[in-house]
């Protein structure tokens, strides 16, 4: 399994997800501003992974901040990191966790505060891997044996600290001995499916077939899809799911064809403060991601473009939400609340 993100003596090291699969390169972020830039530019991406990066960014920032002005510096660090990407709630969850810890350390020597924040950031990373294994264990029994699993975007080791959420479920199903293969949507415009999911699953020897996004309906109708498993960036209290744009299309196709549609996510992706998915902020990204492929224009100059990075799948399309604490099913208002106690 690849190392997505690590704290080292040189700084926070991450695999550069803008360069995969052609180049396996690592970026070292030496300041919290560099961590923030890496999140914004999607050098690191995927909801749980950007949560880990944000926690490490906070710890790195405090390590380098002027001790005489620590409260103000801490607030500025958190604010910079919080402004990087708006949709994945794990980013805000991780920053809040660091804020709560910082508040509890008031009055301690600055060296101790720094050490405790660094240890917490590393804990966020370690916990994430354990959480993903638990998601895998809970989800694996739901995956039909001898069938294909369709996934959209990359909710794998690269999108987390390791093992993955949706791909964790697939990994766990195979570890149980199930004969499953994967269909990966290419996931335009950033191509997380083609570039990242296929690369990651190839490393593990999991049989994977790449399809373009517009082929999903064709294959869904064929009867070979056992289920769909995707990740999530934010899940509202009613079970509406924000995930990579195109997920909604897949969910509708799945329902139409009687294919179970599962969402795999840690409970840190739940945002029960939002009643429904219409309230989830959707990131709009640069037009160039749509008009260009690898720097080559594929549309005429001056083309009008929309580029929402995520869409919201209404809860009625979701067969189950697989978390580390169990599998929630409709009605989600009740089951999600119960899940987090
Ligand atoms: O824009 P990205 O690549 O950060 O979007 C990622 C996704 O939509 C993933 O499916 C989601 O974050 C879950 S990752 C375990």
Tab-separated table of C-alpha atoms and ligand atoms in Angstrom:
chain	number	residue	atom	x	y	z
A	1	UNK	CA	0.000	0.000	0.000
A	2	UNK	CA	1.332	3.482	-0.849
A	3	UNK	CA	2.092	6.043	1.860
A	4	UNK	CA	-0.221	8.965	1.147
A	5	UNK	CA	1.057	11.325	3.829
A	6	UNK	CA	3.689	11.148	6.532
A	7	UNK	CA	5.266	13.403	9.129
A	8	UNK	CA	9.053	13.318	8.756
A	9	UNK	CA	11.978	15.328	10.141
A	10	UNK	CA	11.989	17.240	6.823
A	11	UNK	CA	8.311	18.228	7.026
A	12	UNK	CA	4.999	16.759	5.889
A	13	UNK	CA	5.660	14.449	2.943
A	14	UNK	CA	2.872	13.516	0.522
A	15	UNK	CA	2.678	11.582	-2.705
A	16	UNK	CA	1.926	14.079	-5.479
A	17	UNK	CA	-1.519	13.042	-6.760
A	18	UNK	CA	-1.395	15.537	-9.612
A	19	UNK	CA	1.531	13.594	-11.124
A	20	UNK	CA	0.245	10.032	-10.831
A	21	UNK	CA	0.171	7.607	-12.556
A	22	UNK	CA	3.015	8.594	-14.870
A	23	UNK	CA	5.269	9.972	-12.144
A	24	UNK	CA	5.546	8.681	-8.579
A	25	UNK	CA	6.876	11.776	-6.876
A	26	UNK	CA	6.746	13.037	-3.323
A	27	UNK	CA	6.307	16.621	-2.170
A	28	UNK	CA	7.732	17.862	1.135
A	29	UNK	CA	5.735	20.663	2.758
A	30	UNK	CA	8.022	22.582	5.087
A	31	UNK	CA	5.511	25.195	6.262
A	32	UNK	CA	1.785	25.199	7.011
A	33	UNK	CA	1.289	27.508	4.009
A	34	UNK	CA	2.789	24.798	1.807
A	35	UNK	CA	0.413	22.242	3.315
A	36	UNK	CA	-2.529	24.578	2.593
A	37	UNK	CA	-1.350	25.022	-0.996
A	38	UNK	CA	-0.978	21.247	-1.426
A	39	UNK	CA	-4.593	20.727	-0.313
A	40	UNK	CA	-5.897	23.503	-2.573
A	41	UNK	CA	-3.926	22.274	-5.589
A	42	UNK	CA	-4.978	18.659	-4.932
A	43	UNK	CA	-1.466	17.336	-4.468
A	44	UNK	CA	-3.301	15.629	-1.642
A	45	UNK	CA	-7.043	15.039	-2.004
A	46	UNK	CA	-9.851	12.846	-0.734
A	47	UNK	CA	-11.792	13.827	2.375
A	48	UNK	CA	-9.977	11.803	5.071
A	49	UNK	CA	-6.538	12.547	3.566
A	50	UNK	CA	-7.108	16.288	3.582
A	51	UNK	CA	-8.263	15.979	7.192
A	52	UNK	CA	-4.940	14.350	8.090
A	53	UNK	CA	-3.054	16.983	6.073
A	54	UNK	CA	-4.896	19.803	7.863
A	55	UNK	CA	-4.077	18.340	11.294
A	56	UNK	CA	-0.421	18.034	10.307
A	57	UNK	CA	-0.508	21.560	8.853
A	58	UNK	CA	-1.728	22.946	12.181
A	59	UNK	CA	1.004	21.090	14.088
A	60	UNK	CA	3.667	22.205	11.625
A	61	UNK	CA	2.503	25.811	11.798
A	62	UNK	CA	2.597	25.849	15.599
A	63	UNK	CA	6.046	24.230	15.591
A	64	UNK	CA	7.352	27.204	13.604
A	65	UNK	CA	5.208	29.977	15.105
A	66	UNK	CA	6.507	32.787	17.281
A	67	UNK	CA	5.905	31.591	20.843
A	68	UNK	CA	5.197	35.149	22.073
A	69	UNK	CA	2.144	35.424	19.884
A	70	UNK	CA	0.956	31.842	19.792
A	71	UNK	CA	-2.807	32.324	20.169
A	72	UNK	CA	-2.986	34.746	17.245
A	73	UNK	CA	-0.655	32.609	15.142
A	74	UNK	CA	-2.706	29.485	15.917
A	75	UNK	CA	-5.916	31.198	14.806
A	76	UNK	CA	-4.279	32.384	11.556
A	77	UNK	CA	-2.922	28.897	10.804
A	78	UNK	CA	-6.343	27.315	11.313
A	79	UNK	CA	-8.016	29.957	9.177
A	80	UNK	CA	-5.597	29.509	6.274
A	81	UNK	CA	-6.068	25.744	6.282
A	82	UNK	CA	-9.863	26.024	6.582
A	83	UNK	CA	-10.004	28.172	3.431
A	84	UNK	CA	-8.451	25.563	1.165
A	85	UNK	CA	-11.452	23.451	0.130
A	86	UNK	CA	-15.076	23.872	1.241
A	87	UNK	CA	-16.904	20.573	0.727
A	88	UNK	CA	-15.116	17.775	2.600
A	89	UNK	CA	-16.152	18.183	6.216
A	90	UNK	CA	-13.196	16.099	7.402
A	91	UNK	CA	-11.010	19.165	6.868
A	92	UNK	CA	-13.048	21.174	9.376
A	93	UNK	CA	-13.431	18.191	11.677
A	94	UNK	CA	-9.628	17.838	11.883
A	95	UNK	CA	-9.054	21.556	12.451
A	96	UNK	CA	-11.710	21.575	15.207
A	97	UNK	CA	-10.043	18.590	16.839
A	98	UNK	CA	-6.710	20.464	16.878
A	99	UNK	CA	-8.448	23.590	18.217
A	100	UNK	CA	-10.023	21.650	21.078
A	101	UNK	CA	-6.685	20.137	21.996
A	102	UNK	CA	-4.918	23.515	21.806
A	103	UNK	CA	-7.523	25.055	24.120
A	104	UNK	CA	-6.999	22.248	26.637
A	105	UNK	CA	-3.223	22.861	26.696
A	106	UNK	CA	-3.456	26.512	27.748
A	107	UNK	CA	-0.758	27.453	30.249
A	108	UNK	CA	1.615	24.591	29.397
A	109	UNK	CA	5.183	25.309	28.193
A	110	UNK	CA	5.225	26.005	24.460
A	111	UNK	CA	7.495	23.045	23.736
A	112	UNK	CA	4.932	20.748	25.305
A	113	UNK	CA	2.095	22.327	23.331
A	114	UNK	CA	4.055	21.765	20.122
A	115	UNK	CA	4.822	18.152	20.988
A	116	UNK	CA	1.209	17.392	21.908
A	117	UNK	CA	-0.164	18.904	18.676
A	118	UNK	CA	2.338	16.948	16.615
A	119	UNK	CA	1.423	13.717	18.424
A	120	UNK	CA	-2.280	14.437	17.849
A	121	UNK	CA	-1.766	14.977	14.116
A	122	UNK	CA	0.071	11.682	13.889
A	123	UNK	CA	-2.728	10.040	15.843
A	124	UNK	CA	-5.321	11.374	13.378
A	125	UNK	CA	-3.339	9.606	10.650
A	126	UNK	CA	-2.990	6.311	12.522
A	127	UNK	CA	-6.623	6.298	13.581
A	128	UNK	CA	-7.702	6.867	9.990
A	129	UNK	CA	-6.029	3.651	8.842
A	130	UNK	CA	-7.670	1.685	11.674
A	131	UNK	CA	-11.048	3.276	10.882
A	132	UNK	CA	-10.750	2.294	7.224
A	133	UNK	CA	-10.017	-1.305	8.143
A	134	UNK	CA	-13.160	-1.309	10.303
A	135	UNK	CA	-15.185	0.179	7.421
A	136	UNK	CA	-13.801	-2.627	5.265
A	137	UNK	CA	-14.822	-5.285	7.794
A	138	UNK	CA	-18.336	-3.850	8.038
A	139	UNK	CA	-18.749	-3.466	4.291
A	140	UNK	CA	-17.195	-6.654	2.963
A	141	UNK	CA	-20.190	-8.910	3.797
A	142	UNK	CA	-22.417	-6.646	1.664
A	143	UNK	CA	-20.364	-7.149	-1.497
A	144	UNK	CA	-21.832	-9.905	-3.714
A	145	UNK	CA	-19.345	-12.676	-4.477
A	146	UNK	CA	-18.367	-13.339	-8.077
A	147	UNK	CA	-19.587	-9.966	-9.334
A	148	UNK	CA	-18.137	-6.605	-10.311
A	149	UNK	CA	-18.050	-3.543	-8.051
A	150	UNK	CA	-18.376	-0.160	-9.694
A	151	UNK	CA	-16.673	2.805	-8.051
A	152	UNK	CA	-16.453	6.483	-8.890
A	153	UNK	CA	-13.529	8.822	-8.188
A	154	UNK	CA	-10.845	7.567	-5.798
A	155	UNK	CA	-11.845	6.645	-2.264
A	156	UNK	CA	-8.805	4.488	-1.711
A	157	UNK	CA	-5.508	4.516	0.148
A	158	UNK	CA	-4.601	7.682	-1.752
A	159	UNK	CA	-7.706	9.484	-0.490
A	160	UNK	CA	-7.054	8.478	3.119
A	161	UNK	CA	-4.072	7.750	5.343
A	162	UNK	CA	-4.193	4.189	3.971
A	163	UNK	CA	-6.413	1.228	2.916
A	164	UNK	CA	-9.258	3.481	1.768
A	165	UNK	CA	-12.989	3.658	2.437
A	166	UNK	CA	-14.782	2.437	-0.725
A	167	UNK	CA	-11.641	0.656	-1.922
A	168	UNK	CA	-11.156	-0.572	1.657
A	169	UNK	CA	-14.500	-2.378	1.368
A	170	UNK	CA	-13.322	-3.954	-1.888
A	171	UNK	CA	-9.952	-4.880	-0.353
A	172	UNK	CA	-11.686	-6.447	2.651
A	173	UNK	CA	-14.106	-8.388	0.419
A	174	UNK	CA	-11.143	-9.854	-1.430
A	175	UNK	CA	-9.314	-10.570	1.830
A	176	UNK	CA	-12.449	-12.560	2.811
A	177	UNK	CA	-11.914	-14.629	-0.326
A	178	UNK	CA	-14.639	-13.078	-2.457
A	179	UNK	CA	-14.012	-13.090	-6.188
A	180	UNK	CA	-14.685	-9.481	-7.052
A	181	UNK	CA	-13.274	-7.242	-9.731
A	182	UNK	CA	-13.639	-3.511	-10.092
A	183	UNK	CA	-14.985	-1.145	-12.712
A	184	UNK	CA	-13.527	2.333	-12.234
A	185	UNK	CA	-15.239	5.367	-13.748
A	186	UNK	CA	-12.551	7.634	-15.171
A	187	UNK	CA	-14.036	10.602	-13.245
A	188	UNK	CA	-13.724	13.633	-15.455
A	189	UNK	CA	-12.418	16.272	-15.186
A	190	UNK	CA	-9.638	15.483	-12.697
A	191	UNK	CA	-9.501	11.794	-13.664
A	192	UNK	CA	-9.187	10.418	-10.145
A	193	UNK	CA	-10.625	7.108	-11.366
A	194	UNK	CA	-8.337	6.668	-14.359
A	195	UNK	CA	-5.193	8.093	-12.803
A	196	UNK	CA	-5.497	7.114	-9.141
A	197	UNK	CA	-7.982	4.260	-8.584
A	198	UNK	CA	-6.655	2.156	-11.442
A	199	UNK	CA	-3.036	2.823	-10.398
A	200	UNK	CA	-3.720	2.034	-6.755
A	201	UNK	CA	-5.640	-1.179	-7.431
A	202	UNK	CA	-3.006	-2.334	-9.899
A	203	UNK	CA	-0.397	-2.026	-7.137
A	204	UNK	CA	-2.496	-4.508	-5.129
A	205	UNK	CA	-3.156	-6.820	-8.082
A	206	UNK	CA	-6.928	-6.256	-7.910
A	207	UNK	CA	-8.443	-6.782	-11.384
A	208	UNK	CA	-9.710	-3.407	-12.540
A	209	UNK	CA	-11.360	-2.207	-15.723
A	210	UNK	CA	-11.436	1.454	-16.644
A	211	UNK	CA	-14.557	2.908	-18.242
A	212	UNK	CA	-15.428	6.460	-19.188
A	213	UNK	CA	-18.108	8.042	-17.042
A	214	UNK	CA	-20.735	7.864	-19.769
A	215	UNK	CA	-20.391	4.054	-20.027
A	216	UNK	CA	-21.738	3.419	-16.524
A	217	UNK	CA	-25.367	3.035	-17.683
A	218	UNK	CA	-24.415	0.555	-20.374
A	219	UNK	CA	-22.616	-1.702	-17.907
A	220	UNK	CA	-25.141	-1.238	-15.124
A	221	UNK	CA	-27.800	-2.666	-17.437
A	222	UNK	CA	-25.645	-5.687	-18.303
A	223	UNK	CA	-26.306	-7.450	-14.995
A	224	UNK	CA	-22.639	-7.910	-14.111
A	225	UNK	CA	-22.543	-5.168	-11.447
A	226	UNK	CA	-22.997	-6.637	-7.979
A	227	UNK	CA	-23.002	-3.260	-6.291
A	228	UNK	CA	-21.647	0.272	-6.388
A	229	UNK	CA	-19.365	1.489	-3.577
A	230	UNK	CA	-18.276	5.129	-3.388
A	231	UNK	CA	-16.803	7.421	-0.753
A	232	UNK	CA	-18.219	10.692	0.567
A	233	UNK	CA	-17.095	14.222	1.318
A	234	UNK	CA	-19.978	15.178	3.566
A	235	UNK	CA	-23.145	13.380	4.629
A	236	UNK	CA	-26.094	15.429	5.902
A	237	UNK	CA	-28.381	14.399	8.770
A	238	UNK	CA	-31.010	13.008	6.365
A	239	UNK	CA	-28.460	10.782	4.594
A	240	UNK	CA	-27.927	12.963	1.499
A	241	UNK	CA	-24.357	12.383	0.308
A	242	UNK	CA	-21.954	14.885	-1.267
A	243	UNK	CA	-19.267	13.101	-3.250
A	244	UNK	CA	-17.314	13.609	-6.467
A	245	UNK	CA	-19.423	15.056	-9.257
A	246	UNK	CA	-20.972	12.220	-11.245
A	247	UNK	CA	-21.828	10.155	-8.169
A	248	UNK	CA	-25.494	11.202	-8.375
A	249	UNK	CA	-25.694	9.971	-11.970
A	250	UNK	CA	-24.273	6.605	-10.918
A	251	UNK	CA	-26.729	6.372	-8.000
A	252	UNK	CA	-29.740	6.998	-10.249
A	253	UNK	CA	-28.491	4.408	-12.738
A	254	UNK	CA	-27.954	1.924	-9.918
A	255	UNK	CA	-31.499	2.337	-8.606
A	256	UNK	CA	-32.994	2.054	-12.093
A	257	UNK	CA	-31.114	-1.216	-12.604
A	258	UNK	CA	-31.660	-2.695	-9.136
A	259	UNK	CA	-27.970	-2.489	-8.195
A	260	UNK	CA	-27.269	-1.727	-4.488
A	261	UNK	CA	-25.546	1.636	-4.009
A	262	UNK	CA	-23.304	1.845	-0.920
A	263	UNK	CA	-21.444	4.819	0.522
A	264	UNK	CA	-18.370	4.036	2.638
A	265	UNK	CA	-17.157	6.802	4.958
A	266	UNK	CA	-15.852	7.408	8.471
A	267	UNK	CA	-18.212	9.063	10.953
A	268	UNK	CA	-16.003	12.173	10.701
A	269	UNK	CA	-17.649	12.658	7.276
A	270	UNK	CA	-21.095	12.995	8.884
A	271	UNK	CA	-22.288	16.557	9.297
A	272	UNK	CA	-25.434	16.234	11.352
A	273	UNK	CA	-25.573	20.036	11.746
A	274	UNK	CA	-26.930	20.142	8.174
A	275	UNK	CA	-30.516	18.929	7.807
A	276	UNK	CA	-30.107	17.966	4.163
A	277	UNK	CA	-27.694	17.915	1.257
A	278	UNK	CA	-28.897	21.191	-0.277
A	279	UNK	CA	-27.025	22.937	2.540
A	280	UNK	CA	-23.650	21.365	1.682
A	281	UNK	CA	-21.264	23.900	0.120
A	282	UNK	CA	-20.164	22.700	-3.313
A	283	UNK	CA	-16.684	23.655	-4.456
A	284	UNK	CA	-16.443	25.263	-7.896
A	285	UNK	CA	-13.093	24.688	-9.571
A	286	UNK	CA	-11.233	26.301	-12.455
A	287	UNK	CA	-12.721	26.206	-15.968
A	288	UNK	CA	-9.359	25.019	-17.295
A	289	UNK	CA	-9.933	21.612	-15.646
A	290	UNK	CA	-12.831	21.129	-18.092
A	291	UNK	CA	-11.494	22.851	-21.200
A	292	UNK	CA	-8.100	21.164	-20.997
A	293	UNK	CA	-6.767	17.628	-20.609
A	294	UNK	CA	-3.134	17.485	-19.494
A	295	UNK	CA	-2.648	21.083	-20.608
A	296	UNK	CA	-4.158	20.499	-24.074
A	297	UNK	CA	-7.256	22.489	-25.014
A	298	UNK	CA	-10.197	20.196	-25.871
A	299	UNK	CA	-12.764	22.991	-26.365
A	300	UNK	CA	-12.691	26.213	-28.374
A	301	UNK	CA	-11.237	29.281	-26.649
A	302	UNK	CA	-13.895	31.300	-24.822
A	303	UNK	CA	-16.121	28.282	-24.070
A	304	UNK	CA	-18.483	28.877	-21.128
A	305	UNK	CA	-17.831	26.286	-18.414
A	306	UNK	CA	-19.338	25.051	-15.164
A	307	UNK	CA	-17.109	22.945	-12.943
A	308	UNK	CA	-18.735	21.871	-9.682
A	309	UNK	CA	-16.324	19.421	-8.025
A	310	UNK	CA	-19.075	17.545	-6.155
A	311	UNK	CA	-22.742	16.667	-6.417
A	312	UNK	CA	-25.300	15.567	-3.866
A	313	UNK	CA	-26.975	12.169	-4.067
A	314	UNK	CA	-30.361	12.193	-2.320
A	315	UNK	CA	-30.625	9.647	0.482
A	316	UNK	CA	-33.389	7.712	-1.299
A	317	UNK	CA	-30.772	6.344	-3.714
A	318	UNK	CA	-28.443	5.142	-0.946
A	319	UNK	CA	-28.825	1.473	0.039
A	320	UNK	CA	-26.511	1.817	3.029
A	321	UNK	CA	-23.844	4.025	4.589
A	322	UNK	CA	-20.937	1.880	5.740
A	323	UNK	CA	-18.958	3.392	8.624
A	324	UNK	CA	-16.446	2.119	11.161
A	325	UNK	CA	-19.297	1.945	13.678
A	326	UNK	CA	-21.663	-0.086	11.551
A	327	UNK	CA	-23.917	0.201	8.517
A	328	UNK	CA	-26.685	2.813	8.561
A	329	UNK	CA	-29.836	2.363	6.510
A	330	UNK	CA	-32.945	4.464	5.912
A	331	UNK	CA	-34.444	6.269	7.699
A	332	UNK	CA	-31.077	7.989	8.036
A	333	UNK	CA	-32.243	10.740	10.415
A	334	UNK	CA	-32.527	8.007	13.027
A	335	UNK	CA	-29.842	5.541	12.001
A	336	UNK	CA	-27.019	8.109	11.626
A	337	UNK	CA	-27.774	9.710	14.975
A	338	UNK	CA	-27.831	6.295	16.610
A	339	UNK	CA	-24.541	5.382	14.959
A	340	UNK	CA	-22.594	8.222	16.530
A	341	UNK	CA	-24.421	7.842	19.818
B	1	LIG	O1	-11.848	16.334	-5.264
B	1	LIG	P1	-11.366	15.125	-4.526
B	1	LIG	O2	-10.477	14.242	-5.332
B	1	LIG	O3	-10.778	15.492	-3.178
B	1	LIG	O4	-12.704	14.313	-4.248
B	1	LIG	C1	-12.612	13.083	-3.591
B	1	LIG	C2	-13.896	12.386	-3.452
B	1	LIG	O5	-14.931	12.843	-3.874
B	1	LIG	C3	-13.870	11.105	-2.677
B	1	LIG	O6	-14.808	10.193	-3.161
B	1	LIG	C4	-14.186	11.410	-1.200
B	1	LIG	O7	-13.389	12.441	-0.732
B	1	LIG	C5	-14.024	10.224	-0.330
B	1	LIG	S1	-12.346	9.751	-0.162
B	1	LIG	C6	-12.259	8.453	0.894
